[in-house]
XYZ file of C-alpha atoms in Angstrom:
680
model
C 123.420 79.965 139.690
C 120.609 80.747 142.072
C 120.962 79.742 145.745
C 118.748 76.821 146.869
C 115.452 77.821 148.393
C 114.452 75.394 151.213
C 111.064 77.033 151.442
C 110.421 76.808 147.742
C 107.573 74.657 146.521
C 108.750 71.300 145.140
C 108.020 70.204 141.639
C 104.960 68.095 140.984
C 106.580 65.407 138.872
C 107.013 63.010 141.808
C 103.454 63.677 142.887
C 102.313 62.778 139.406
C 104.252 59.498 139.507
C 103.307 58.765 143.169
C 106.608 56.966 143.712
C 106.226 54.495 146.575
C 109.236 53.823 148.827
C 109.737 50.899 151.210
C 112.688 49.196 152.925
C 113.196 45.416 153.389
C 115.529 43.708 155.848
C 117.669 40.658 155.127
C 114.695 38.364 155.799
C 112.513 40.189 153.288
C 110.351 41.790 155.943
C 109.097 45.321 155.524
C 110.708 47.723 157.973
C 109.658 51.062 156.370
C 106.448 51.799 154.402
C 105.780 55.227 152.840
C 102.347 56.849 152.453
C 102.756 56.608 148.657
C 103.187 52.833 149.066
C 99.918 52.760 150.943
C 98.261 54.700 148.083
C 99.798 52.511 145.415
C 99.174 49.063 146.952
C 96.358 49.769 149.424
C 98.065 48.229 152.490
C 98.234 50.485 155.514
C 101.595 50.943 157.273
C 100.506 49.021 160.407
C 99.584 46.081 158.165
C 102.730 46.195 156.065
C 105.526 46.877 158.540
C 106.856 43.555 159.849
C 105.150 41.500 157.160
C 107.020 39.500 154.565
C 106.930 41.482 151.359
C 106.725 38.372 149.183
C 103.681 36.981 150.918
C 101.993 40.403 151.161
C 102.550 41.608 147.583
C 103.546 38.742 145.328
C 101.254 36.236 143.696
C 102.115 32.633 144.724
C 103.122 31.617 141.220
C 105.762 34.386 141.135
C 107.127 33.971 144.643
C 110.025 31.677 143.713
C 111.287 34.012 140.987
C 110.970 37.082 143.204
C 112.900 35.303 145.987
C 115.760 34.659 143.551
C 115.835 38.329 142.529
C 115.707 39.369 146.184
C 118.797 37.321 147.056
C 120.728 38.732 144.087
C 119.907 42.311 145.118
C 120.789 41.515 148.703
C 124.169 40.428 147.380
C 124.803 43.879 145.946
C 123.140 43.835 142.509
C 120.397 46.176 141.347
C 117.144 45.108 139.772
C 114.581 47.068 137.869
C 111.557 46.039 135.887
C 107.802 45.785 135.654
C 106.066 43.167 137.727
C 102.471 42.354 138.751
C 101.657 43.103 142.393
C 98.727 41.982 144.518
C 96.889 44.903 146.117
C 94.957 44.874 149.374
C 91.596 44.791 147.560
C 92.636 41.621 145.721
C 93.269 43.325 142.409
C 96.515 43.039 140.488
C 98.493 46.118 139.420
C 101.559 46.274 137.232
C 104.202 48.395 138.906
C 107.630 49.455 137.783
C 110.217 48.609 140.449
C 113.756 49.619 141.201
C 115.536 47.756 144.047
C 118.784 49.071 145.512
C 121.001 47.252 148.027
C 122.015 49.310 151.073
C 123.988 48.704 154.247
C 122.442 49.679 157.585
C 124.502 51.388 160.342
C 124.765 48.061 162.202
C 126.333 46.462 159.123
C 123.302 44.422 158.040
C 122.073 44.514 154.448
C 118.784 46.242 153.543
C 116.983 46.774 150.285
C 115.383 50.097 149.235
C 112.458 49.559 146.941
C 110.966 52.228 144.721
C 107.778 51.568 142.793
C 105.331 53.448 140.578
C 102.289 52.510 138.590
C 103.585 51.164 135.273
C 100.766 52.760 133.286
C 101.507 56.169 134.774
C 105.209 55.764 134.011
C 104.505 54.739 130.398
C 102.125 57.681 129.938
C 104.682 60.115 131.300
C 107.439 58.641 129.154
C 105.217 58.915 126.089
C 104.332 62.504 126.927
C 107.949 63.466 127.432
C 109.038 61.655 124.279
C 106.252 63.266 122.265
C 107.105 66.693 123.651
C 110.732 66.169 122.764
C 109.846 65.050 119.241
C 107.521 67.993 118.761
C 110.224 70.396 119.870
C 113.040 68.785 117.903
C 111.089 68.247 114.682
C 109.049 71.442 114.720
C 109.648 73.725 111.697
C 108.971 76.637 114.039
C 111.918 77.943 115.991
C 111.441 77.256 119.710
C 113.485 78.399 122.697
C 113.229 78.358 126.468
C 114.729 81.063 128.696
C 115.052 80.713 132.435
C 114.132 83.352 134.971
C 117.528 84.990 134.500
C 116.842 85.157 130.753
C 119.509 82.622 129.871
C 119.112 80.202 126.979
C 117.998 76.796 128.326
C 116.618 75.039 125.249
C 116.938 75.654 121.516
C 115.414 73.411 118.879
C 117.069 72.710 115.499
C 114.702 75.056 113.621
C 115.824 77.989 115.761
C 119.440 76.933 115.331
C 118.945 77.256 111.575
C 117.273 80.651 111.970
C 119.966 81.975 114.286
C 122.870 80.372 112.494
C 124.381 79.593 115.927
C 124.726 76.060 117.338
C 122.739 75.339 120.485
C 125.875 74.592 122.533
C 127.065 78.164 121.990
C 123.739 79.567 123.184
C 122.891 77.466 126.204
C 123.699 79.215 129.460
C 124.384 82.542 127.768
C 122.264 85.635 128.307
C 119.679 86.337 125.636
C 120.843 89.804 124.588
C 124.484 88.759 124.311
C 123.973 86.441 121.355
C 121.787 88.082 118.695
C 122.683 91.765 118.403
C 121.361 91.984 114.828
C 117.659 91.696 115.767
C 117.195 94.383 118.404
C 118.066 92.301 121.506
C 116.957 95.112 123.815
C 113.412 94.831 122.496
C 113.447 91.028 122.770
C 114.799 91.161 126.338
C 112.177 93.729 127.276
C 109.393 91.473 125.975
C 110.752 88.418 127.833
C 111.136 90.416 131.032
C 107.566 91.715 130.782
C 106.153 88.208 130.194
C 108.100 86.909 133.198
C 106.756 89.746 135.287
C 103.033 89.767 134.540
C 102.490 86.437 132.813
C 100.640 87.972 129.875
C 101.815 86.469 126.575
C 103.119 88.549 123.695
C 101.755 87.193 120.425
C 102.916 87.852 116.870
C 105.507 90.487 117.610
C 107.292 91.538 114.418
C 111.074 91.579 114.514
C 113.256 92.781 111.660
C 116.990 92.186 111.420
C 119.711 89.819 110.337
C 121.393 86.797 111.921
C 124.613 84.887 111.214
C 122.477 82.467 109.187
C 122.049 85.146 106.486
C 124.344 88.051 107.365
C 123.739 91.399 105.701
C 120.171 90.564 104.634
C 117.215 91.602 106.740
C 114.523 89.070 107.549
C 111.136 89.506 109.180
C 110.065 87.164 111.977
C 106.802 86.696 113.823
C 107.760 85.988 117.441
C 105.534 85.017 120.378
C 106.448 84.719 124.071
C 104.596 82.996 126.909
C 105.475 82.183 130.491
C 106.062 78.518 131.416
C 104.986 77.329 134.881
C 104.979 73.940 136.596
C 101.822 72.227 137.828
C 102.061 74.166 141.043
C 102.072 77.491 139.194
C 105.723 78.245 139.850
C 107.367 80.134 136.940
C 110.065 78.154 135.190
C 110.920 80.699 132.502
C 109.680 81.998 129.161
C 109.169 80.012 125.973
C 109.524 81.723 122.604
C 108.486 80.707 119.109
C 109.761 82.309 115.925
C 108.547 81.979 112.328
C 110.326 83.539 109.362
C 107.621 85.539 107.539
C 109.946 87.449 105.238
C 108.361 86.175 102.028
C 104.831 86.666 103.357
C 105.741 90.138 104.541
C 107.321 90.936 101.192
C 104.258 89.601 99.377
C 102.031 91.715 101.614
C 104.144 94.760 100.860
C 103.903 94.013 97.157
C 100.114 93.696 97.383
C 99.903 96.960 99.324
C 102.174 98.661 96.803
C 100.083 97.271 93.939
C 96.923 98.625 95.549
C 98.604 101.965 96.055
C 99.697 102.004 92.417
C 96.155 101.199 91.277
C 94.801 103.952 93.529
C 97.301 106.428 92.071
C 96.433 105.397 88.515
C 92.698 105.662 89.247
C 93.248 109.081 90.814
C 95.213 110.115 87.746
C 92.391 108.965 85.480
C 89.863 111.014 87.433
C 91.987 114.151 87.637
C 93.915 114.172 84.385
C 91.137 112.755 82.245
C 88.555 115.290 83.407
C 90.067 118.350 81.741
C 91.243 119.532 78.353
C 93.250 122.413 79.777
C 96.952 121.777 79.085
C 98.428 123.629 82.100
C 95.958 121.920 84.399
C 96.783 118.484 82.948
C 100.482 119.116 83.566
C 99.840 120.396 87.082
C 97.622 117.432 87.979
C 100.247 114.987 86.677
C 102.942 116.615 88.804
C 100.649 116.818 91.853
C 99.854 113.099 91.612
C 103.563 112.247 91.387
C 104.560 114.231 94.491
C 105.165 112.925 97.120
C 103.866 109.427 96.376
C 106.416 108.800 93.648
C 108.962 111.598 93.863
C 109.930 114.642 95.915
C 110.009 116.905 92.865
C 108.251 116.592 89.499
C 108.548 118.647 86.319
C 106.396 118.452 83.193
C 107.857 119.855 79.964
C 106.233 119.774 76.530
C 108.025 120.107 73.223
C 107.500 123.597 71.907
C 106.604 122.176 68.515
C 103.905 120.052 70.139
C 102.346 123.241 71.508
C 102.693 125.406 68.409
C 102.600 122.900 65.543
C 99.706 121.198 63.805
C 98.334 118.469 66.094
C 97.743 116.310 63.038
C 101.413 116.325 62.067
C 104.142 114.269 63.849
C 106.470 116.258 66.085
C 109.948 116.458 64.588
C 112.911 115.974 66.931
C 116.353 116.686 65.563
C 119.443 117.648 67.556
C 118.709 120.255 70.202
C 115.150 120.360 71.488
C 113.068 123.303 72.732
C 110.889 122.600 75.762
C 108.161 124.670 77.383
C 107.896 124.145 81.163
C 104.236 123.578 82.071
C 104.464 122.423 85.699
C 106.950 122.221 88.577
C 105.727 120.685 91.849
C 107.814 120.035 94.960
C 106.966 118.710 98.396
C 106.862 122.231 99.819
C 107.116 121.097 103.427
C 110.533 119.639 102.686
C 113.354 122.133 102.396
C 115.526 120.030 100.099
C 112.891 119.397 97.435
C 111.953 123.074 97.532
C 115.586 124.021 96.932
C 115.758 121.573 94.028
C 112.653 123.151 92.480
C 114.458 126.483 92.244
C 117.024 124.838 89.975
C 114.412 123.781 87.406
C 112.951 125.809 84.540
C 110.189 128.141 85.653
C 106.665 127.462 84.475
C 106.133 129.138 81.119
C 109.849 129.377 80.317
C 111.181 128.137 77.007
C 114.440 126.192 77.302
C 116.647 124.585 74.679
C 118.537 121.394 75.569
C 121.349 119.835 73.572
C 121.376 116.255 72.266
C 123.440 114.931 75.199
C 120.996 116.048 77.882
C 118.975 113.327 79.569
C 115.597 114.848 78.747
C 116.615 115.266 75.100
C 117.655 111.617 74.883
C 114.383 110.661 76.584
C 112.211 112.311 73.909
C 114.581 111.487 71.034
C 114.656 107.789 71.856
C 111.057 107.769 73.047
C 111.885 105.672 76.109
C 112.232 106.055 79.865
C 115.674 106.869 81.241
C 116.298 105.977 84.875
C 119.366 107.041 86.827
C 119.099 105.155 90.159
C 122.203 106.853 91.561
C 122.969 110.404 90.485
C 126.381 111.981 90.869
C 127.805 115.337 89.885
C 128.407 114.183 86.299
C 124.831 113.023 85.807
C 123.443 116.227 87.323
C 125.228 118.252 84.630
C 123.356 116.216 82.019
C 120.052 116.796 83.839
C 120.195 120.500 84.762
C 119.953 123.431 82.356
C 123.418 124.764 83.284
C 126.315 124.410 85.730
C 124.678 126.642 88.328
C 121.469 124.601 88.300
C 123.502 121.383 88.538
C 125.208 122.724 91.650
C 121.845 123.637 93.161
C 120.484 120.151 92.512
C 123.578 118.607 94.082
C 123.292 120.862 97.107
C 119.610 119.966 97.444
C 120.548 116.287 97.659
C 119.099 114.938 94.416
C 120.276 111.314 94.351
C 117.930 109.565 91.899
C 116.294 110.759 88.659
C 113.710 109.441 86.245
C 112.744 110.907 82.840
C 109.604 109.481 81.209
C 108.444 110.465 77.706
C 104.888 111.599 77.057
C 103.859 109.556 74.011
C 100.389 109.571 72.500
C 99.357 107.855 69.268
C 103.010 107.213 68.472
C 103.929 110.882 68.822
C 106.385 112.155 71.471
C 104.945 115.298 73.059
C 107.289 115.963 75.988
C 108.551 114.386 79.200
C 108.002 114.239 82.933
C 111.071 114.506 85.180
C 111.035 112.946 88.657
C 113.627 113.707 91.360
C 114.228 112.150 94.765
C 115.821 114.131 97.569
C 114.115 113.202 100.854
C 113.097 109.669 99.910
C 116.331 107.706 100.455
C 115.474 104.871 98.056
C 116.520 105.033 94.409
C 113.873 104.624 91.745
C 113.028 100.908 91.491
C 111.439 98.988 88.585
C 108.014 99.302 90.219
C 108.456 103.100 90.334
C 109.470 103.142 86.675
C 106.385 101.097 85.755
C 104.059 103.407 87.696
C 105.629 106.527 86.202
C 105.143 105.018 82.743
C 101.441 104.394 83.451
C 100.925 107.961 84.617
C 102.837 109.389 81.650
C 100.820 107.294 79.179
C 97.513 108.512 80.594
C 98.678 112.102 80.753
C 100.012 111.972 77.193
C 96.615 110.930 75.828
C 94.991 113.811 77.706
C 97.647 116.219 76.415
C 97.086 115.061 72.850
C 93.313 115.264 73.249
C 93.706 118.794 74.548
C 95.853 119.730 71.539
C 93.280 118.284 69.145
C 90.446 119.902 71.051
C 92.074 123.327 71.022
C 92.683 123.029 67.303
C 89.067 122.057 66.636
C 87.742 124.692 69.008
C 89.911 127.336 67.398
C 88.671 126.223 63.973
C 85.032 126.261 65.105
C 85.360 129.668 66.743
C 87.111 131.090 63.701
C 84.404 129.678 61.442
C 81.602 130.857 63.681
C 82.972 134.365 64.184
C 83.507 134.677 60.457
C 79.877 133.732 59.866
C 78.398 135.989 62.519
C 77.624 139.579 61.506
C 79.705 142.390 62.800
C 78.359 144.414 65.686
C 74.994 145.563 64.348
C 74.626 149.230 63.534
C 71.474 151.049 64.475
C 68.626 150.853 62.003
C 66.094 153.583 61.302
C 64.011 153.892 64.425
C 65.893 151.124 66.243
C 68.788 151.086 68.690
C 70.621 147.722 68.598
C 73.137 145.831 70.760
C 74.350 142.216 70.582
C 76.665 139.765 72.271
C 78.028 136.337 71.425
C 79.861 134.240 74.040
C 81.334 130.884 72.949
C 81.281 127.946 75.339
C 84.459 127.334 77.293
C 84.594 123.685 76.282
C 83.485 123.873 72.648
C 81.966 126.358 70.233
C 78.343 125.800 69.261
C 75.844 126.877 66.619
C 74.207 129.955 68.176
C 73.773 133.007 65.925
C 72.008 136.302 65.524
C 71.370 138.486 62.521
C 69.900 141.904 61.666
C 68.378 142.168 58.179
C 67.000 145.375 56.617
C 63.649 145.124 54.842
C 61.392 147.373 52.784
C 59.500 150.345 54.195
C 61.968 150.927 57.047
C 61.280 147.600 58.655
C 64.019 145.420 60.185
C 64.126 141.651 60.639
C 65.801 140.343 63.828
C 66.778 136.674 63.951
C 68.278 134.609 66.783
C 68.866 130.874 66.280
C 70.528 127.860 67.866
C 71.787 124.757 66.060
C 71.805 121.742 68.337
C 75.255 120.265 68.778
C 78.801 121.529 69.224
C 81.981 122.062 67.295
C 82.807 122.640 63.659
C 79.758 120.726 62.432
C 77.322 122.908 64.390
C 79.136 126.062 63.269
C 78.982 124.936 59.620
C 75.234 124.190 59.851
C 74.727 127.578 61.480
C 76.587 129.244 58.594
C 74.364 127.559 56.008
C 71.159 128.489 57.835
C 72.277 132.079 58.258
C 73.171 132.339 54.565
C 69.818 130.854 53.597
C 67.997 133.254 55.924
C 69.753 136.284 54.457
C 68.959 135.127 50.920
C 65.288 134.528 51.713
C 65.027 137.847 53.574
C 66.025 139.715 50.396
C 62.898 138.300 48.753
C 60.765 140.029 51.395
C 58.993 136.746 52.163
C 56.470 136.736 54.999
C 58.003 135.375 58.245
C 55.964 132.143 58.237
C 56.936 131.356 54.633
C 60.573 132.194 55.340
C 60.660 129.727 58.253
C 59.013 127.051 56.094
C 61.828 127.366 53.545
C 64.357 127.375 56.381
C 62.760 124.228 57.830
C 63.114 122.445 54.502
C 66.731 123.585 54.215
C 67.532 122.278 57.710
C 65.924 118.903 56.944
C 68.183 118.618 53.898
C 71.345 119.079 55.976
C 71.206 115.612 57.500
C 70.333 114.943 61.110
C 70.328 118.609 62.087
C 67.842 120.428 64.287
C 67.740 124.140 65.057
C 65.482 126.560 66.894
C 64.866 130.048 65.688
C 62.850 133.201 66.445
C 62.120 135.689 63.657
C 60.934 139.198 64.564
C 59.977 141.906 62.063
C 60.085 145.348 63.689
C 58.210 148.370 62.312
C 59.336 151.288 64.503
C 57.237 153.837 62.612
C 54.094 151.731 62.969
C 54.832 150.886 66.609
C 54.472 147.148 66.154
C 56.456 143.957 65.746
C 55.596 140.546 64.318
C 57.076 137.470 66.029
C 57.358 133.941 64.606
C 59.010 131.112 66.547
C 60.345 127.680 65.606
C 60.692 125.956 68.965
C 62.719 128.838 70.415
C 62.491 130.439 73.887
C 60.054 133.370 73.825
C 61.422 136.926 73.468
C 61.063 139.452 76.289
C 59.299 142.770 75.821
C 60.284 145.604 78.153
C 57.559 148.239 78.100
C 58.443 151.965 78.150
C 57.439 152.104 81.851
C 60.012 149.389 82.701
C 57.678 146.429 83.043
C 59.087 143.260 81.443
C 57.149 140.191 80.270
C 57.552 137.185 78.027
C 55.789 137.437 74.670
C 53.139 134.813 74.043
C 54.142 133.336 70.704
C 52.269 130.513 68.946
C 54.324 127.348 69.501
C 55.872 125.442 66.609
C 58.309 122.599 66.081
C 62.049 123.259 65.676
C 63.555 123.526 62.228
C 64.514 120.215 60.644
C 61.832 118.112 62.336
C 59.403 118.549 59.445
C 55.657 119.145 59.317
C 55.820 122.401 61.281
C 53.170 125.098 60.899
C 54.492 128.575 61.703
C 52.058 131.266 62.842
C 53.260 134.875 63.216
C 51.795 137.104 65.866
C 51.719 140.889 65.677
C 51.916 142.898 68.896
C 52.530 146.518 69.928
C 56.062 147.855 70.203
C 55.578 151.469 71.317
C 58.397 154.034 71.353
C 60.792 153.299 74.193
C 59.938 149.558 74.259
C 62.807 147.064 74.131
C 62.891 143.550 72.650
C 65.255 140.959 74.150
C 66.081 137.956 71.945
C 68.387 135.216 73.279
C 69.363 131.558 72.999
C 68.679 128.948 75.643
C 72.300 128.968 76.882
C 71.482 132.258 78.625
C 68.598 131.015 80.784
C 69.261 127.274 81.114
C 71.412 125.929 83.929
C 71.941 122.300 84.881
C 71.515 123.226 88.537
C 68.139 125.025 88.208
C 64.893 124.861 86.292
C 64.650 127.087 83.220
C 61.941 129.145 84.952
C 64.593 130.406 87.369
C 66.642 131.754 84.466
C 63.610 133.359 82.813
C 62.561 135.096 86.030
C 66.123 136.358 86.523
C 66.155 137.725 82.968
C 62.878 139.576 83.523
C 64.186 141.041 86.765
C 67.469 142.259 85.239
C 65.883 143.997 82.205
C 63.035 145.550 84.215
C 63.124 149.118 85.457
C 64.043 152.475 84.019
C 65.646 152.161 80.585
C 69.444 151.937 80.447
C 71.775 152.059 77.484
C 71.496 148.803 75.564
C 75.213 148.010 75.858
C 74.970 148.372 79.627
C 71.862 146.161 79.652
C 73.706 143.450 77.673
C 76.529 143.443 80.201
C 74.110 143.278 83.140
C 72.203 140.361 81.590
C 75.349 138.331 80.930
C 76.766 139.039 84.358
C 73.582 137.845 86.052
C 72.791 134.846 83.863
C 75.818 133.400 82.117
C 76.563 130.891 84.909
C 77.135 127.759 82.808
C 80.100 128.274 80.461
C 79.490 124.875 78.835
C 76.944 126.389 76.400
C 77.336 129.320 74.041
C 75.043 132.342 74.151
C 73.665 134.743 71.555
C 71.915 137.896 72.808
C 70.252 140.606 70.679
C 68.511 143.735 72.011
C 66.425 146.188 69.961
C 64.760 149.363 71.274
C 62.146 151.397 69.444
C 63.811 154.769 69.494
C 61.421 157.409 70.972
């Protein structure tokens, strides 16, 4: 224990009580009178010393009783109690007394009297009792450490938290008793609070105690320095609250938010494309490293090559095509594990006992929280790959089927190497959400590719072959389908009487098989009408009526009759962008064609316009996909077209390539381009 400090400041408890001391002789006269007695009763020492205490302090009606008590105390008894006292100013004050019999050096009896204001004593007792109740009954763990960081007070709540009775703690050093909750950190905090007096509030401690051994809890602990009324440090008080459930709930909320963020990210990234390899790559990228250290995406080969409208058959061994493998590249172990997986593009066949085969055969998620050598042989493609996975430290595996519209399309494989935790139910749920979203995108991509392939096949079959030169005309043409979906753009070259040639470029509004089918009907109708040698305006009127009869279909079209021998051409438009004429000297300009409504709207009046087409002049017919761009006004595209085709004449094939290179910036729309030059 610490050595006494004579110079140390005394406590203030006695000052608070203002305990008065006085001494009476055998006759009841006051022989000693303390300053506190003067403060308490008002009588100065020179007035009190020598006076009879009974006559000075006691009311007459109580004098007889007080005399009896005095004689009993003088005989060796003690007396304590509350009694009214007369003060110097005439008022009455209740004081709590304690009288003690003493023997003076000369052998005579004396009485030591101690007194304090009864109200002050009751208030202090109440305060102390209330403080004790608050400490003992508090549900918050409370402790007091002295300046040597020894346990001095522990309430029952902290006993329950610690699992150690108070009698085993008191007097022991702090860090000796609770090694399971980082005692060094606790001692450091207490020492710092003792040193600078600044409290530490809401410090998080994680660990276990004998109350619940082997299970970590989370506590919110606060420390503050305790001082007496004179400012002298007495020690450090600590409070502790078990916030394990709140902390766990907070973690669950944070994890739920993270899962929602991952799912939203997956919806934005996976749902924005119909490209199968990109879908697989995005799915794997989203999974690593937030869910796994390594992710693989494998589709059933039949799902890639079979009819999307037919269910995928799974029987016995299964053939998979690897579409994506993503590892946390900055981690050596996951990178090593990636080398043991099938390479992207490889075709692998897995037997019925393999985990991925069972995953797609059963159509359900298979989770292996703890993976050993035996399980790795059922995961990897062969013994060598199993050894590589084991060496890389794969310890947990998850296989999730990709199921869309009741059809199993493949599976995603998730591996953990660096993350020490096994896959938990929350991980399985999140992986299932990601797989479900990806599977829908995969199936949509399959359906889209089938429809796009059908539309392209239909459209290419309906388009003419590369046009051959006509008498007096050199010809070149291009058709570029949209990346996302084929449309209804077309061109045609039709021979007419007297060496004339009809050039037609049209555009059916819409995309896909429907637009391609409408285009095919319009092109067939145009070819049939052209054989009748109808005038251009009459031909477009018949074509307008045909379009109106095809349902809610609208198309634009430009019809040009070229007469190379006569050096002229006749242009008729149905809501189509104007052709470009490149003069023999290289100047290019848009032809001014009488406007008319598109085909299918009804009520259109078509007016042809004849204009010169001298030898060496070139006509450029195109669809709006060439000059329109969502980023710019159409005038920008038209000016670019004029600039590219201007200048000294070049071979038409070379001109087609130059035009497409300069203008085909938006692959979301298809393009038809037809060039005709009056051969000099």
